[in-house]
CSV table of C-alpha atoms and ligand atoms in Angstrom, one decimal:
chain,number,residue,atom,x,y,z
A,1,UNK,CA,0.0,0.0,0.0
A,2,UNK,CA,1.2,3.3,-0.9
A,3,UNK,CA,1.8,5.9,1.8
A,4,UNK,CA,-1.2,8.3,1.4
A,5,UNK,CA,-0.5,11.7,2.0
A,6,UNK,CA,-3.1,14.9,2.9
A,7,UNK,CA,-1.5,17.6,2.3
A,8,UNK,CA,-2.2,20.7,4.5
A,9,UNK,CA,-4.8,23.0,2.8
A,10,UNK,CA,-5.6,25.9,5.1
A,11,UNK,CA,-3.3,27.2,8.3
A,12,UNK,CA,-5.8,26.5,10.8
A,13,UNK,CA,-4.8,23.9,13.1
A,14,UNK,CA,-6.1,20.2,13.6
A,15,UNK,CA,-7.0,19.4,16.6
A,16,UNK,CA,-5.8,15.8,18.5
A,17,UNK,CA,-7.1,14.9,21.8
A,18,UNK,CA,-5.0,12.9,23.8
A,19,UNK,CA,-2.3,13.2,21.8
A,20,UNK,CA,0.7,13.0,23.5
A,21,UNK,CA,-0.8,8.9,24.4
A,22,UNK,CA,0.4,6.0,22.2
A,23,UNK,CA,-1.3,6.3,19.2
A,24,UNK,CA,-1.4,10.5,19.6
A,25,UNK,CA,1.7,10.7,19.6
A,26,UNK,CA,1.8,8.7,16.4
A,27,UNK,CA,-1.0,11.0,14.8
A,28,UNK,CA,0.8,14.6,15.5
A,29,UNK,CA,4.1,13.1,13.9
A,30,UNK,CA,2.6,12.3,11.2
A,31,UNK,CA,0.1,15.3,10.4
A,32,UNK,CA,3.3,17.8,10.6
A,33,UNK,CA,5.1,15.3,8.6
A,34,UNK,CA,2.1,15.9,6.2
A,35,UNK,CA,2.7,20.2,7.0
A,36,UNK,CA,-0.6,20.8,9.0
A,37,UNK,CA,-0.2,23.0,12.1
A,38,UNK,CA,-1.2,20.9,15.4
A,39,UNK,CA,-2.5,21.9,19.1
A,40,UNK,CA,-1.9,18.4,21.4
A,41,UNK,CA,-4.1,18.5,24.0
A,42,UNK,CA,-3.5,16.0,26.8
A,43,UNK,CA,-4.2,15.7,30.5
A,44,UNK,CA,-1.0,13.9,31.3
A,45,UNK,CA,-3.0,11.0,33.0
A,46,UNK,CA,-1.9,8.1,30.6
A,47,UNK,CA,-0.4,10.0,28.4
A,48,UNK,CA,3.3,11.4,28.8
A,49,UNK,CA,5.5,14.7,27.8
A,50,UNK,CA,8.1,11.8,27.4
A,51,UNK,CA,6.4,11.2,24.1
A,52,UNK,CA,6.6,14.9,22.9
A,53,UNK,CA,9.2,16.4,24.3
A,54,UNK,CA,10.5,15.9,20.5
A,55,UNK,CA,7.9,17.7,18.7
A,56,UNK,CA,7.7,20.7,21.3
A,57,UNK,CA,10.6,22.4,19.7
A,58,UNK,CA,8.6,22.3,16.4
A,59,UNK,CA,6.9,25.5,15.0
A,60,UNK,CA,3.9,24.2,14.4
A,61,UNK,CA,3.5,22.4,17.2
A,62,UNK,CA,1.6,23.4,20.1
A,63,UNK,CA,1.1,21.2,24.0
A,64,UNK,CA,-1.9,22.1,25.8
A,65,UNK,CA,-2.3,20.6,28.9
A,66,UNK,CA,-6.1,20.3,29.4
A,67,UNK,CA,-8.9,17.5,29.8
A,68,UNK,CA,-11.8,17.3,27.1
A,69,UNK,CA,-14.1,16.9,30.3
A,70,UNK,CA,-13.7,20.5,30.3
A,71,UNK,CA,-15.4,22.9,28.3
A,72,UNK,CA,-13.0,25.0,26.0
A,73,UNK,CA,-12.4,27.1,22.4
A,74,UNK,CA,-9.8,26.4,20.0
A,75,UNK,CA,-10.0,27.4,16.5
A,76,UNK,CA,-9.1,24.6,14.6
A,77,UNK,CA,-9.7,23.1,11.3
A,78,UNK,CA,-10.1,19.3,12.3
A,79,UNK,CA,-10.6,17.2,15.6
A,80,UNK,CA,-9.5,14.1,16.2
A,81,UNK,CA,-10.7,12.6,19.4
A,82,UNK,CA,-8.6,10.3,21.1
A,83,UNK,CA,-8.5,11.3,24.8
A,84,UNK,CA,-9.6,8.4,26.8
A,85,UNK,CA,-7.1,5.8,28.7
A,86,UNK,CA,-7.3,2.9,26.6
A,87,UNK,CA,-5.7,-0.3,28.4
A,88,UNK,CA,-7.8,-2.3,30.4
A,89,UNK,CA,-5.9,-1.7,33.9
A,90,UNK,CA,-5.6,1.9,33.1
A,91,UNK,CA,-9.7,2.8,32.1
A,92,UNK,CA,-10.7,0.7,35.0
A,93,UNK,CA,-8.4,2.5,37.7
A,94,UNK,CA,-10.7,5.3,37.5
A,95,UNK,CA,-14.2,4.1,35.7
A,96,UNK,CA,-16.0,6.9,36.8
A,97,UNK,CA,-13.6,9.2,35.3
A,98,UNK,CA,-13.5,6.9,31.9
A,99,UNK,CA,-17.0,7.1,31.6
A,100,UNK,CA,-17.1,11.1,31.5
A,101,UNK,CA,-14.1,11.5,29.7
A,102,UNK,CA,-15.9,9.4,26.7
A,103,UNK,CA,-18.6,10.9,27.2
A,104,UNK,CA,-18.7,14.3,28.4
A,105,UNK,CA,-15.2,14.4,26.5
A,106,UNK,CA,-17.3,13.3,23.2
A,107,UNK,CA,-20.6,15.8,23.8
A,108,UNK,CA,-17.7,19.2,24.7
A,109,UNK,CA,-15.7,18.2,21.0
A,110,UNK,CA,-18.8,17.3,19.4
A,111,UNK,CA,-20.1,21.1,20.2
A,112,UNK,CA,-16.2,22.5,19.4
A,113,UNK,CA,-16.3,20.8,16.2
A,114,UNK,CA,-19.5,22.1,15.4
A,115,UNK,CA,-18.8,25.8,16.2
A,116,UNK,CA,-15.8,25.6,13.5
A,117,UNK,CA,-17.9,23.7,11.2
A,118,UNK,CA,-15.2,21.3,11.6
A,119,UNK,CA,-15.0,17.4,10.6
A,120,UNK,CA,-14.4,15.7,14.0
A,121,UNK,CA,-13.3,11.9,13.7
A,122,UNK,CA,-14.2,9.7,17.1
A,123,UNK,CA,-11.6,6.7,18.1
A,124,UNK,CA,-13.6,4.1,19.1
A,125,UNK,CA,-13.1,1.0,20.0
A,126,UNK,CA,-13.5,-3.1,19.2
A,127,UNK,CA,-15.2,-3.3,22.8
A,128,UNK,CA,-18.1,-1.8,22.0
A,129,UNK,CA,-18.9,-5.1,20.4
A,130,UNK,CA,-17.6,-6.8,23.8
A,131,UNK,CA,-17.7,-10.6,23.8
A,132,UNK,CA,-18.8,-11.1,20.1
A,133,UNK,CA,-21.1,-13.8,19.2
A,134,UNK,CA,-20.4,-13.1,15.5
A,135,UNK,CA,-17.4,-13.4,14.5
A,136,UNK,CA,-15.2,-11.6,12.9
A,137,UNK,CA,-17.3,-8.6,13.8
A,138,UNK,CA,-18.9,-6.5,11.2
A,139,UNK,CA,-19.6,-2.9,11.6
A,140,UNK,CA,-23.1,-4.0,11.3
A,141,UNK,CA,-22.5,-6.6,14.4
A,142,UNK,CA,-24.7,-4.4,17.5
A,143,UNK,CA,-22.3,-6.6,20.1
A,144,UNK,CA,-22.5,-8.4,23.5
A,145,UNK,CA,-21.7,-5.9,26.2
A,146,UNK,CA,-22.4,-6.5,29.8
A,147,UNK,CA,-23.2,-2.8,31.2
A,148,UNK,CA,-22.6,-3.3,34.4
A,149,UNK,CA,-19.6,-4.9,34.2
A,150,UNK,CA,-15.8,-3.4,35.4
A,151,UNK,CA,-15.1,-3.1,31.5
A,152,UNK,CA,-18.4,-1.2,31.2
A,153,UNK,CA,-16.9,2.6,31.8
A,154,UNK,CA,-15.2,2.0,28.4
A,155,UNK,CA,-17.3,-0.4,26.4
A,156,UNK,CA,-20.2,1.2,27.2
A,157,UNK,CA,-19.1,4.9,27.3
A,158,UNK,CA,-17.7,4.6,24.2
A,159,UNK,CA,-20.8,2.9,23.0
A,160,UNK,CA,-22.7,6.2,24.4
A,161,UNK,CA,-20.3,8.6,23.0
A,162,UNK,CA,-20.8,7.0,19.0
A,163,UNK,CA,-24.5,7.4,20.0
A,164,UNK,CA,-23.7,11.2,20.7
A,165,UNK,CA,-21.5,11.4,17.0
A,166,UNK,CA,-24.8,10.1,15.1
A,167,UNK,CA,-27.5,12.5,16.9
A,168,UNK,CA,-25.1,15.3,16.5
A,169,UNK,CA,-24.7,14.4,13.0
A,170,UNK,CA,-28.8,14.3,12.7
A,171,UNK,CA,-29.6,17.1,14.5
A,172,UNK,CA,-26.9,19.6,14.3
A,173,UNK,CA,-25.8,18.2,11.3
A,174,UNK,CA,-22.3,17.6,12.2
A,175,UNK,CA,-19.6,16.6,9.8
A,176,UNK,CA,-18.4,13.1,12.0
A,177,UNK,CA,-16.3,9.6,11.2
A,178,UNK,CA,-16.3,7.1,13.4
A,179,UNK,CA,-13.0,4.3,13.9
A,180,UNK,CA,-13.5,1.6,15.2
A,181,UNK,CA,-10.2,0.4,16.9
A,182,UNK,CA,-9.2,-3.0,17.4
A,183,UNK,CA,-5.8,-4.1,19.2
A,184,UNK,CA,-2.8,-1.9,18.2
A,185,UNK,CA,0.9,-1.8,19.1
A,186,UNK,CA,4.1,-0.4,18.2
A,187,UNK,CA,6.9,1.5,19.8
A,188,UNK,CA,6.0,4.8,22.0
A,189,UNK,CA,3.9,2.3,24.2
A,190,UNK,CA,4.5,2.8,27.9
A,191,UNK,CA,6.1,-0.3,29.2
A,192,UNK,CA,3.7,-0.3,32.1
A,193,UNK,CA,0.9,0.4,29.7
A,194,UNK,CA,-0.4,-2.9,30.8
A,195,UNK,CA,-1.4,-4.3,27.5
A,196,UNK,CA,-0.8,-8.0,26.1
A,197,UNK,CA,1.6,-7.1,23.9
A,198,UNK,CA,3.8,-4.3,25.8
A,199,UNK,CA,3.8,-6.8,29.0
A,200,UNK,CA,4.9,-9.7,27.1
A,201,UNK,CA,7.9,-8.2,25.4
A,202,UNK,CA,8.9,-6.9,28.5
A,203,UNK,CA,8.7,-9.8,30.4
A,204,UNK,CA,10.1,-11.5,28.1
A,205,UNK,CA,13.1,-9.5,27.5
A,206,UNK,CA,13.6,-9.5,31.7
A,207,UNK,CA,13.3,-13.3,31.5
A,208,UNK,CA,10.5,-12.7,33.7
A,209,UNK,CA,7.6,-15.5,33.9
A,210,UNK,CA,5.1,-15.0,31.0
A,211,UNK,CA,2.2,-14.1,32.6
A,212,UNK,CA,-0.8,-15.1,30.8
A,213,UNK,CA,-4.6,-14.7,31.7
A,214,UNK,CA,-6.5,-17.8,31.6
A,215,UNK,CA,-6.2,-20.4,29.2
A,216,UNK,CA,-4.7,-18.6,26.3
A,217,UNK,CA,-6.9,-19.7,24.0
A,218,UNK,CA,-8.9,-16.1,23.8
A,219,UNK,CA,-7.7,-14.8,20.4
A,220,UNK,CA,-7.1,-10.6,19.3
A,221,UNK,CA,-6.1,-9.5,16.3
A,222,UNK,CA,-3.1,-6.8,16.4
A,223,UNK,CA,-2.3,-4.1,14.4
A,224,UNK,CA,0.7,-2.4,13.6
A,225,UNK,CA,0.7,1.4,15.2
A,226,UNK,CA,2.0,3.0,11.3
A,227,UNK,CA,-1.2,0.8,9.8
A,228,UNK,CA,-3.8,2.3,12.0
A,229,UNK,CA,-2.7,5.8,11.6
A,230,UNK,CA,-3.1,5.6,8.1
A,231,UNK,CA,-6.5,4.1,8.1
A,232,UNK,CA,-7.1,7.1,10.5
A,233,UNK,CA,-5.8,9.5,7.9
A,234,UNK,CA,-7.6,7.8,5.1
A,235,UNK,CA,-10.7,8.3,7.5
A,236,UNK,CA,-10.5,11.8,8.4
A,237,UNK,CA,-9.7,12.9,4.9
A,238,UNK,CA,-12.4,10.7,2.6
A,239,UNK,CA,-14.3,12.8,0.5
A,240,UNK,CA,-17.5,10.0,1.3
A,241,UNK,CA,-19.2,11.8,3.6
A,242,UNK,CA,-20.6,8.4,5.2
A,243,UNK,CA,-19.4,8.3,8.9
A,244,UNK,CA,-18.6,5.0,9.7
A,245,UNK,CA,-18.5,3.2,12.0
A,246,UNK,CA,-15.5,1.9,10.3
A,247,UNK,CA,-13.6,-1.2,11.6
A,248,UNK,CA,-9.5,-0.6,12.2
A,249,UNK,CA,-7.4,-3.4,12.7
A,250,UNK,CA,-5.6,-6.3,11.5
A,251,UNK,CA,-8.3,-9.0,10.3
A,252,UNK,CA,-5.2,-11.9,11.1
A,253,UNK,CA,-6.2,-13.3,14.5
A,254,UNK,CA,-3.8,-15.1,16.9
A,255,UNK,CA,-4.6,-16.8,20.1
A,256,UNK,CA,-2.4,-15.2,23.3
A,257,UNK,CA,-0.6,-18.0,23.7
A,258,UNK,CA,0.3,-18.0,20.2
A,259,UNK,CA,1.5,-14.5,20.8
A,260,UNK,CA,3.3,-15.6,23.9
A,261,UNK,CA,5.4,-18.3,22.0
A,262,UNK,CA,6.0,-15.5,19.0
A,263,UNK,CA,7.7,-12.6,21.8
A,264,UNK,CA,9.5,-15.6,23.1
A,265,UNK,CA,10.9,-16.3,19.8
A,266,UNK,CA,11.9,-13.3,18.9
A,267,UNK,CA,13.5,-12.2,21.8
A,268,UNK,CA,15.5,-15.3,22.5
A,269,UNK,CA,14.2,-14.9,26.3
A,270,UNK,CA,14.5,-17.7,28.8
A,271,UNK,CA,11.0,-17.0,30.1
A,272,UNK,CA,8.4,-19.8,31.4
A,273,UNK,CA,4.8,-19.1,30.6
A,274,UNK,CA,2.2,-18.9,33.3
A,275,UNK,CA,-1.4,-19.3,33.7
A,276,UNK,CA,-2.8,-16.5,35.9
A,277,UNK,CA,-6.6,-15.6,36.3
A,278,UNK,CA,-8.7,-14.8,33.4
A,279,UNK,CA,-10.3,-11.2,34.3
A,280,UNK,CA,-14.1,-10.7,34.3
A,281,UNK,CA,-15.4,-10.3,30.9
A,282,UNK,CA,-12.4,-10.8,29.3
A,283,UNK,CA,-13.4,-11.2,25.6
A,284,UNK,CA,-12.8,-14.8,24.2
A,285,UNK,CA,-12.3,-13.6,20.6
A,286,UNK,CA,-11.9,-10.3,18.5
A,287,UNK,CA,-11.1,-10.0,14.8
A,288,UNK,CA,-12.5,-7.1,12.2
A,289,UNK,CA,-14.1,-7.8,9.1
A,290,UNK,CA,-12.4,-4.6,7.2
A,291,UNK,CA,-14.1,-5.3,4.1
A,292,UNK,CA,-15.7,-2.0,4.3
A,293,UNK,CA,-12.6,0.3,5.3
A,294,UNK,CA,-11.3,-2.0,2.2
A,295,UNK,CA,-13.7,-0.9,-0.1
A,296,UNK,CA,-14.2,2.7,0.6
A,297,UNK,CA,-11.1,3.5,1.8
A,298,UNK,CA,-8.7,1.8,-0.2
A,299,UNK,CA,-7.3,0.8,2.8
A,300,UNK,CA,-5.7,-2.5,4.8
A,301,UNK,CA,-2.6,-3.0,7.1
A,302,UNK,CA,0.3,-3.9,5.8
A,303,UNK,CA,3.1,-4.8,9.1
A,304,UNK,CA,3.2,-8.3,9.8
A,305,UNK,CA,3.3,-9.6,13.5
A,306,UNK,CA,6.2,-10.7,13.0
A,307,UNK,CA,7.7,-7.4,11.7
A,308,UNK,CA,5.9,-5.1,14.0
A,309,UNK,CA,7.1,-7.0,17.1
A,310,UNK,CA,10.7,-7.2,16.1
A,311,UNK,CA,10.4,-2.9,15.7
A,312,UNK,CA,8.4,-2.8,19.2
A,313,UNK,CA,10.8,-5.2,20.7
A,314,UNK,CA,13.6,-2.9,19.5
A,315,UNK,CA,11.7,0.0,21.5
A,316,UNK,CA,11.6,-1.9,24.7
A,317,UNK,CA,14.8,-3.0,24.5
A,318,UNK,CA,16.5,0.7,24.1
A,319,UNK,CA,14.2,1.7,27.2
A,320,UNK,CA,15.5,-0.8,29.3
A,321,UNK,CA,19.2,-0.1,28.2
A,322,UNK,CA,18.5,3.2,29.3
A,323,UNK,CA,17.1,2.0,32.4
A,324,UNK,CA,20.1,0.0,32.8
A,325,UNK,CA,22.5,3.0,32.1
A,326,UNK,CA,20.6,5.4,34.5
A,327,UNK,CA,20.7,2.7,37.4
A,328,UNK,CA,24.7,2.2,36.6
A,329,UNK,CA,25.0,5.9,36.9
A,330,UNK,CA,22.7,6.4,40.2
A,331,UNK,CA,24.7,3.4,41.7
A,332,UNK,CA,27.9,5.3,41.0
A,333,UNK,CA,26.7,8.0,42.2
A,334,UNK,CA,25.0,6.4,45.7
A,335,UNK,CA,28.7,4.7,45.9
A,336,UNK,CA,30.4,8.0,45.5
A,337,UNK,CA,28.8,9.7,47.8
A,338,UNK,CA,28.8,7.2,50.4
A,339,UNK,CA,32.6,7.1,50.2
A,340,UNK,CA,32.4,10.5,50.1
A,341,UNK,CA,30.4,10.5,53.4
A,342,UNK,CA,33.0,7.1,55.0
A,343,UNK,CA,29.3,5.1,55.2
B,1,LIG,N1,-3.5,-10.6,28.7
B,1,LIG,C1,-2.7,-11.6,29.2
B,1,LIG,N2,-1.6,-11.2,29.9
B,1,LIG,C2,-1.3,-9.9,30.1
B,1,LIG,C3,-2.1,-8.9,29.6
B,1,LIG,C4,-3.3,-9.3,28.9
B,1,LIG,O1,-2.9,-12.8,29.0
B,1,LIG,O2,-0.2,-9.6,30.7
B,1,LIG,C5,-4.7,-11.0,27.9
B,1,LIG,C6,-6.0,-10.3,28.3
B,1,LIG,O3,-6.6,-11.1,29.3
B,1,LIG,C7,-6.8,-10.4,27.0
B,1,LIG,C8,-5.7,-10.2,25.9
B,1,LIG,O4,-4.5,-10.6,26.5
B,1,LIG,O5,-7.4,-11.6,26.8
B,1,LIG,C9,-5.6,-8.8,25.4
B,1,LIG,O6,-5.5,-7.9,26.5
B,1,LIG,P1,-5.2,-6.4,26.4
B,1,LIG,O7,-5.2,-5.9,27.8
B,1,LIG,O8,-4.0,-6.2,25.6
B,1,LIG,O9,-6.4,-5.8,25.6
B,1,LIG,P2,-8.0,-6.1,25.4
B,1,LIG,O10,-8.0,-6.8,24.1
B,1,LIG,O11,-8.4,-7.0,26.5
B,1,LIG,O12,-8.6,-4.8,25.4
C-alpha cells in the first residue's frame, strides 16, 4: 500500500485529543510530517510529555495541557478525538472518570467541532462489540456488552459517546467519522501500559515469567501502530461523507498463547509461561471484518506480527538499556557519595 498523504490546505490547526498517548503521539508526527499546524491537548493521565518532548521544539506544534471533560475554544480546522485511557488496567483504575471522559469528552468536541464547522473523527473501539457472538465482527455486528460490568466505563461509554457522533450528525448536522479500533501496538507504548503485547515483550526481555490470563486460547487481532494511523488519515480525509463506523485493525487473528510463544521467539528470552486468572469479561475472541474500510477507503494494514514485534521489541529493549545505564549511573553516584560520606 502506498503511503497516502493529505497535504495541508488551510493554516488552521487540527485538533488531536490525547495526543501525547500512544497512538497520539503517532497522529501529531505524522500530520506535521504531512505540514498541518497541530495543538496536542492531553491531560497527562496516561499520556506522557516523554512522548513529545521531540515535537515541542517544532513550529507548528503546540502542548496544551487540558482534559476534554472540560469545556474549551480552540480554533481549529479538524478534531481528532482520542482522549480516553485505553488499556484495560488503566480505564478501569478510575471508571468513573473513563466514563465522563468518553462521554462528556465526546458531547464538549462534538459542540467544538460544530462551532468551526469542523470534521471531527471519534476513536472508538472493538469493545463496543464486547464478547462477540459473530465473529469476525462487522460494523453492522450491535455486540454483547455487559453494562454493568468493570469493563463497562469503556465499552459502554464509548458505545454512548458514537451514540452522541450520530445524533449530532442528525440534528446539528455535524460533519463526523467514526473508527472503530481494534488491538494496536508499536513503539511509543508505555512499558507499564499494561497491555498484552507491551507486558509480554517486556517480560520476556527481563526473562520474567510470562504471565498469561486464563487459558490462552482467547484470540485478538493486532495491528501495527504506522497501519492504524493511516486508516485514520484515510478516515478523516475521505471525500464519502458516510461516517462509519468503520472497523480498524488487523483482520489476522492469533490466540495469546500464540502470541506468547512469538515474543519468546523473537526475543530469545528464557522465560516460562504462566497461567494467571482470566479477568471478568475478558473477551474470548476479537477480529474485524475490514471489508468496508477496504472498499471505501482503499485501505488495509500492511506490518506483519512478526515485523511489527521485532520494531516494538527494538523500542523496549532501548528503554531498558537506558534504564540499565541510569541505574549504573545512580549506583555510581550512591557509591560515591557514600565514600564520600566514610558510610
Ligand atoms: N492478557 C494476558 N496477559 C497480560 C495482559 C493481557 O494474557 O499480561 C490477555 C487479556 O486477558 C486479554 C488479551 O491478553 O485476553 C488482550 O488484552 P489487552 O489488555 O491487551 O487488551 P484487550 O483486548 O483485553 O482490550
Amino acid at each position: 500500500m502506498k503511503y497516502w498523504r493529505q497535504k495541508a490546505a488551510s493554516n488552521l490547526p487540527i485538533l488531536v485529543t490525547g495526543g501525547a498517548g500512544f497512538l497520539g503521539t503517532h497522529l501529531c508526527n505524522r500530520l506535521l510530517k504531512d505540514g498541518h499546524s497541530v495543538i496536542c491537548l492531553d491531560n497527562l493521565l496516561t499520556g506522557t510529555k516523554k512522548n513529545i518532548v521531540g515535537l515541542l521544539k517544532h513550529p507548528k506544534f503546540v502542548f496544551h495541557q487540558s482534559d476534554i471533560r472540560d469545556c474549551e475554544y480552540f480554533k481549529v480546522k479538524r478534531i481528532f478525538n482520542l482522549a480516553c485511557p485505553a488499556s484495560p488496567p488503566a480505564y478501569q483504575a478510575d471508571p468513573i472518570g473513563t466514563t465522563m471522559t468518553s462521554v462528556v469528552g465526546a458531547y464538549n468536541m462534538l459542540r467544538l467541532a460544530i462551532r468551526n464547522n469542523a470534521r471531527i473523527l471519534q476513536a472508538s473501539t472493538s469493545e463496543a462489540y464486547g464478547d462477540p457472538l459473530e465473529h469476525p465482527q462487522k460494523e453492522s455486528y450491535w455486540g454483547n456488552v455487559n453494562p454493568i460490568g468493570p469493563r463497562a466505563c469503556y465499552d459502554v461509554g464509548k458505545r454512548c459517546a458514537e451514540s452522541l457522533f450520530f445524533d449530532h450528525r442528525r440534528k446539528a448536522n455535524a460533519n463526523i467519522k467514526i473508527a472503530r479500533i481494534f488491538n494496536t501496538y508499536g513503539g511509543g507504548m508505555q512499558p507499564d501500559d499494561g497491555r498484552v503485547i507491551s507486558n509480554f515483550i517486556m517480560e520476556a526481555l527481563q526473562d520474567e515469567d510470562i504471565t498469561i490470563y486464563g487459558d490462552g486460547q482467547q484470540t485478538r487481532s493486532f495491528c501495527y501502530v504506522d497501519d492504524l494511523i493511516e486508516g485514520f488519515m484515510r478516515l478523516m480525509y475521505s471525500k464519502s461523507n458516510d461516517p462509519g463506523p468503520y472497523n480498524l485493525g488487523n483482520p489476522e487473528e492469533f490466540s495469546i498463547q500464540e502470541l506468547a510463544e512469538t515474543v519468546i521467539k523473537l526475543t530469545g528470552s528464557k522465560s516460562k509461561i504462566i497461567y494467571l486468572e482470566k479477568p471478568v469479561d475478558d473477551p474470548r475472541c476479537r477480529c474485524p471484518n475490514i471489508d468496508k474500510a477496504r472498499e471505501k477507503l482503499g485501505w488495509k494494514p500492511v506490518v506483519t506480527l512478526e515485523k511489527g514485534l521485532k520494531i516494538t521489541i527494538a523500542h523496549f529493549d532501548k528503554l531498558l538499556s537506558a534504564e540499565k545505564r541510569r541505574d549504573k549511573k545512580s549506583r555510581k553516584f550512591i557509591h560515591g557519595l557514600a565514600a564520600e560520606l566514610e558510610i
